[in-house]
Each structure stands twice: as structure tokens, then as C-alpha cells.
Amino acid sequence: MFVFDDSLREELKDPEYRQAYADDYLNTYVATQIQVLREQRGFTQEKLAELIGTKQPGVSRLENVNYSAWNTETLRKIAHALGVRLRISFETYGDLLMECTSFGRRALQRPNFEQDPGIFPAEAMSYYFIGANDAPILTQTEMAGLGHESTAQIRGSSNDVLAA
């Protein structure tokens, strides 16, 4: 069960507040996920810049939560460089409430292609239980929800959340 502040639910009933909140969340989510995935891959800003055909200050700008001039083509280049796909989707505001409760480093991480459980189920198992930084990416319960079973011991901290 998801728990969130009921005052946010009330504030989202105001159309201007709702749009501003959703826009800020989107900017924070995209910028933070770029940073998390870059770090997860062991890339510097300079390395990611080289891979997407820009300079380090450009990546720094993309990782800034106050940046809002997202370009789909740039996001595609970033996805390609990080070995993931870009997904753009229209969602409900109610979903936003639930997304906010799970926002953190662990929720933003994605396996690289070689560890993608949909493509390479056996290789992905160790990634999900041990993770890129010796921290679990998913718990055994979460793995069971994906249809994976294992008795591997989970190492690391289960409270791997991004600092504010």
C-alpha cells in the first residue's frame, strides 16, 4: 500500500498547482535518472558528453533538476549511450502521487542491456540481487513479482535513496 500526504492530493485539485507540480516532478525525474544511470554505468559527465556528441557542460545542464528544455532527440541519444530505451508516456495525476512515494536511486536504476532480464534472464539474476554497487536493486519479493526465483543472499543497503 502506498502512503502519501493527503494535503498533496488536495493541492493537486488546483489546476495551476497540479501542472506546476507535474512539470517540476518531470524535470527532477529525468535529470536525476540521467545522473543515476550515468553513475551506475561508471561514466563521467565528460564520457557521456562524448557518447552523445556534446560537451561536459551540456550534460551538467541535462542533470540539473531546474532544466526544462527537454529535446526528444537528445533523450534518445542519452538512452542509446546508457544502453536503455526511451519511453514517453501520458499518465494520470493519481499515478504521480504513487511515483513520488518511490522516487529514489534504486527506483531510477536500470540494468544495462547485457543484464536485461527480459533478454538475458540468467545473466540478469546476479545484477538484480547484487547490483552495480554491491547494493540490491530489487528485493527477493520484487524479483518474485517479476517471475524470477532465487535463494541468492541480498547484500548491501536496502535504503539506497538519493540524497536531496
mmCIF file of C-alpha atoms in Angstrom:
data_model
loop_
_atom_site.group_PDB
_atom_site.id
_atom_site.type_symbol
_atom_site.label_atom_id
_atom_site.label_comp_id
_atom_site.label_asym_id
_atom_site.label_seq_id
_atom_site.Cartn_x
_atom_site.Cartn_y
_atom_site.Cartn_z
ATOM 1 C CA MET A 1 0.000 0.000 0.000
ATOM 2 C CA PHE A 2 1.276 3.462 -0.922
ATOM 3 C CA VAL A 3 1.156 6.175 1.722
ATOM 4 C CA PHE A 4 1.395 9.860 0.904
ATOM 5 C CA ASP A 5 0.386 13.154 2.410
ATOM 6 C CA ASP A 6 -3.341 13.806 1.827
ATOM 7 C CA SER A 7 -2.595 17.534 1.616
ATOM 8 C CA LEU A 8 -0.804 16.923 -1.701
ATOM 9 C CA ARG A 9 -3.910 15.207 -3.029
ATOM 10 C CA GLU A 10 -5.916 18.310 -2.138
ATOM 11 C CA GLU A 11 -3.354 20.701 -3.628
ATOM 12 C CA LEU A 12 -3.363 18.761 -6.909
ATOM 13 C CA LYS A 13 -7.035 19.640 -7.325
ATOM 14 C CA ASP A 14 -5.914 23.186 -8.220
ATOM 15 C CA PRO A 15 -5.162 23.127 -11.998
ATOM 16 C CA GLU A 16 -2.251 25.591 -11.860
ATOM 17 C CA TYR A 17 -0.610 23.870 -8.898
ATOM 18 C CA ARG A 18 -1.171 20.448 -10.481
ATOM 19 C CA GLN A 19 0.547 21.439 -13.721
ATOM 20 C CA ALA A 20 3.463 23.157 -11.967
ATOM 21 C CA TYR A 21 3.957 20.166 -9.656
ATOM 22 C CA ALA A 22 3.845 17.697 -12.556
ATOM 23 C CA ASP A 23 6.294 19.795 -14.598
ATOM 24 C CA ASP A 24 8.736 20.070 -11.689
ATOM 25 C CA TYR A 25 8.470 16.353 -10.984
ATOM 26 C CA LEU A 26 9.137 15.518 -14.642
ATOM 27 C CA ASN A 27 12.223 17.735 -14.730
ATOM 28 C CA THR A 28 13.519 16.285 -11.469
ATOM 29 C CA TYR A 29 12.816 12.709 -12.570
ATOM 30 C CA VAL A 30 14.514 12.995 -15.974
ATOM 31 C CA ALA A 31 17.550 14.922 -14.717
ATOM 32 C CA THR A 32 18.050 12.637 -11.736
ATOM 33 C CA GLN A 33 17.634 9.451 -13.754
ATOM 34 C CA ILE A 34 20.230 10.623 -16.267
ATOM 35 C CA GLN A 35 22.659 11.217 -13.389
ATOM 36 C CA VAL A 36 21.841 7.927 -11.648
ATOM 37 C CA LEU A 37 22.218 5.868 -14.831
ATOM 38 C CA ARG A 38 25.422 7.670 -15.787
ATOM 39 C CA GLU A 39 26.898 6.951 -12.362
ATOM 40 C CA GLN A 40 25.573 3.372 -12.408
ATOM 41 C CA ARG A 41 27.444 2.845 -15.698
ATOM 42 C CA GLY A 42 30.606 4.379 -14.232
ATOM 43 C CA PHE A 43 30.569 7.244 -16.740
ATOM 44 C CA THR A 44 31.808 10.732 -16.004
ATOM 45 C CA GLN A 45 29.885 13.670 -17.400
ATOM 46 C CA GLU A 46 32.707 14.018 -19.926
ATOM 47 C CA LYS A 47 32.315 10.399 -21.084
ATOM 48 C CA LEU A 48 28.537 10.709 -21.500
ATOM 49 C CA ALA A 49 29.028 14.004 -23.348
ATOM 50 C CA GLU A 50 31.423 12.296 -25.757
ATOM 51 C CA LEU A 51 28.935 9.470 -26.357
ATOM 52 C CA ILE A 52 26.054 11.831 -27.160
ATOM 53 C CA GLY A 53 28.064 14.354 -29.149
ATOM 54 C CA THR A 54 28.146 17.302 -26.779
ATOM 55 C CA LYS A 55 30.434 18.778 -24.131
ATOM 56 C CA GLN A 56 30.500 18.254 -20.349
ATOM 57 C CA PRO A 57 28.602 21.485 -19.552
ATOM 58 C CA GLY A 58 25.759 20.170 -21.721
ATOM 59 C CA VAL A 59 25.498 17.007 -19.618
ATOM 60 C CA SER A 60 25.697 19.078 -16.451
ATOM 61 C CA ARG A 61 22.763 21.127 -17.720
ATOM 62 C CA LEU A 62 20.786 17.946 -18.528
ATOM 63 C CA GLU A 63 21.393 16.692 -14.981
ATOM 64 C CA ASN A 64 20.117 19.920 -13.440
ATOM 65 C CA VAL A 65 16.624 19.464 -11.951
ATOM 66 C CA ASN A 66 15.770 23.039 -12.968
ATOM 67 C CA TYR A 67 16.354 22.291 -16.664
ATOM 68 C CA SER A 68 13.123 22.063 -18.655
ATOM 69 C CA ALA A 69 14.025 22.358 -22.350
ATOM 70 C CA TRP A 70 13.984 18.612 -22.988
ATOM 71 C CA ASN A 71 14.614 17.556 -26.555
ATOM 72 C CA THR A 72 13.399 14.117 -27.584
ATOM 73 C CA GLU A 73 16.358 13.540 -29.902
ATOM 74 C CA THR A 74 18.835 14.318 -27.105
ATOM 75 C CA LEU A 75 16.968 11.987 -24.744
ATOM 76 C CA ARG A 76 17.159 9.255 -27.418
ATOM 77 C CA LYS A 77 20.936 9.761 -27.681
ATOM 78 C CA ILE A 78 21.266 9.536 -23.908
ATOM 79 C CA ALA A 79 19.174 6.359 -23.798
ATOM 80 C CA HIS A 80 21.312 4.801 -26.530
ATOM 81 C CA ALA A 81 24.553 5.767 -24.761
ATOM 82 C CA LEU A 82 23.297 4.304 -21.470
ATOM 83 C CA GLY A 83 22.019 1.085 -23.061
ATOM 84 C CA VAL A 84 18.338 1.635 -22.290
ATOM 85 C CA ARG A 85 15.269 2.649 -24.276
ATOM 86 C CA LEU A 86 13.442 5.937 -24.041
ATOM 87 C CA ARG A 87 9.783 5.752 -23.066
ATOM 88 C CA ILE A 88 7.486 8.750 -23.256
ATOM 89 C CA SER A 89 4.033 8.223 -21.816
ATOM 90 C CA PHE A 90 0.970 10.202 -20.793
ATOM 91 C CA GLU A 91 -0.082 9.357 -17.223
ATOM 92 C CA THR A 92 -2.727 10.289 -14.677
ATOM 93 C CA TYR A 93 -2.102 12.669 -11.800
ATOM 94 C CA GLY A 94 -3.072 9.907 -9.398
ATOM 95 C CA ASP A 95 -0.121 7.901 -10.683
ATOM 96 C CA LEU A 96 2.078 10.884 -9.854
ATOM 97 C CA LEU A 97 1.183 10.524 -6.185
ATOM 98 C CA MET A 98 2.353 6.911 -6.199
ATOM 99 C CA GLU A 99 5.500 7.690 -8.213
ATOM 100 C CA CYS A 100 6.536 10.326 -5.691
ATOM 101 C CA THR A 101 6.478 7.795 -2.857
ATOM 102 C CA SER A 102 9.036 5.544 -4.541
ATOM 103 C CA PHE A 103 11.321 8.203 -6.013
ATOM 104 C CA GLY A 104 14.935 7.368 -5.247
ATOM 105 C CA ARG A 105 18.164 5.989 -6.663
ATOM 106 C CA ARG A 106 17.060 2.371 -6.607
ATOM 107 C CA ALA A 107 13.815 3.115 -8.444
ATOM 108 C CA LEU A 108 15.714 5.053 -11.125
ATOM 109 C CA GLN A 109 18.407 2.470 -11.847
ATOM 110 C CA ARG A 110 18.131 0.167 -14.851
ATOM 111 C CA PRO A 111 20.306 -2.768 -15.848
ATOM 112 C CA ASN A 112 22.474 -2.331 -18.898
ATOM 113 C CA PHE A 113 21.490 -4.310 -21.983
ATOM 114 C CA GLU A 114 23.708 -7.292 -21.147
ATOM 115 C CA GLN A 115 21.899 -7.651 -17.795
ATOM 116 C CA ASP A 116 18.372 -7.011 -19.076
ATOM 117 C CA PRO A 117 16.194 -9.757 -17.519
ATOM 118 C CA GLY A 118 13.817 -9.713 -20.475
ATOM 119 C CA ILE A 119 16.644 -10.511 -22.901
ATOM 120 C CA PHE A 120 19.114 -12.447 -20.733
ATOM 121 C CA PRO A 121 17.203 -13.920 -17.741
ATOM 122 C CA ALA A 122 20.093 -15.959 -16.301
ATOM 123 C CA GLU A 123 22.663 -13.149 -16.524
ATOM 124 C CA ALA A 124 20.258 -10.642 -15.007
ATOM 125 C CA MET A 125 19.756 -12.606 -11.799
ATOM 126 C CA SER A 126 23.042 -11.599 -10.179
ATOM 127 C CA TYR A 127 22.578 -7.988 -11.194
ATOM 128 C CA TYR A 128 19.215 -7.666 -9.562
ATOM 129 C CA PHE A 129 20.325 -9.275 -6.353
ATOM 130 C CA ILE A 130 23.766 -7.743 -6.010
ATOM 131 C CA GLY A 131 23.579 -4.614 -8.124
ATOM 132 C CA ALA A 132 26.171 -2.448 -9.741
ATOM 133 C CA ASN A 133 27.489 -1.011 -6.454
ATOM 134 C CA ASP A 134 27.055 -4.105 -4.288
ATOM 135 C CA ALA A 135 23.625 -2.819 -3.282
ATOM 136 C CA PRO A 136 20.447 -4.685 -4.110
ATOM 137 C CA ILE A 137 18.445 -3.335 -6.998
ATOM 138 C CA LEU A 138 15.363 -5.396 -6.244
ATOM 139 C CA THR A 139 14.434 -7.393 -3.170
ATOM 140 C CA GLN A 140 13.530 -11.072 -3.398
ATOM 141 C CA THR A 141 9.870 -10.059 -3.102
ATOM 142 C CA GLU A 142 10.224 -7.646 -6.012
ATOM 143 C CA MET A 143 12.033 -10.306 -8.029
ATOM 144 C CA ALA A 144 9.236 -12.785 -7.344
ATOM 145 C CA GLY A 145 6.836 -10.223 -8.777
ATOM 146 C CA LEU A 146 8.868 -10.314 -11.993
ATOM 147 C CA GLY A 147 8.697 -14.085 -12.110
ATOM 148 C CA HIS A 148 12.306 -14.716 -11.005
ATOM 149 C CA GLU A 149 13.109 -17.133 -8.206
ATOM 150 C CA SER A 150 16.414 -17.401 -6.392
ATOM 151 C CA THR A 151 17.828 -18.180 -2.989
ATOM 152 C CA ALA A 152 20.760 -15.802 -3.515
ATOM 153 C CA GLN A 153 21.559 -13.673 -0.497
ATOM 154 C CA ILE A 154 20.963 -9.968 -0.945
ATOM 155 C CA ARG A 155 23.900 -7.737 0.010
ATOM 156 C CA GLY A 156 24.085 -4.016 0.619
ATOM 157 C CA SER A 157 21.712 -1.428 1.936
ATOM 158 C CA SER A 158 18.015 -1.643 1.187
ATOM 159 C CA ASN A 159 17.684 2.072 1.865
ATOM 160 C CA ASP A 160 19.635 3.260 -1.180
ATOM 161 C CA VAL A 161 17.870 6.593 -1.729
ATOM 162 C CA LEU A 162 19.220 9.662 -3.438
ATOM 163 C CA ALA A 163 20.210 12.473 -1.140
ATOM 164 C CA ALA A 164 18.156 15.599 -1.611
#
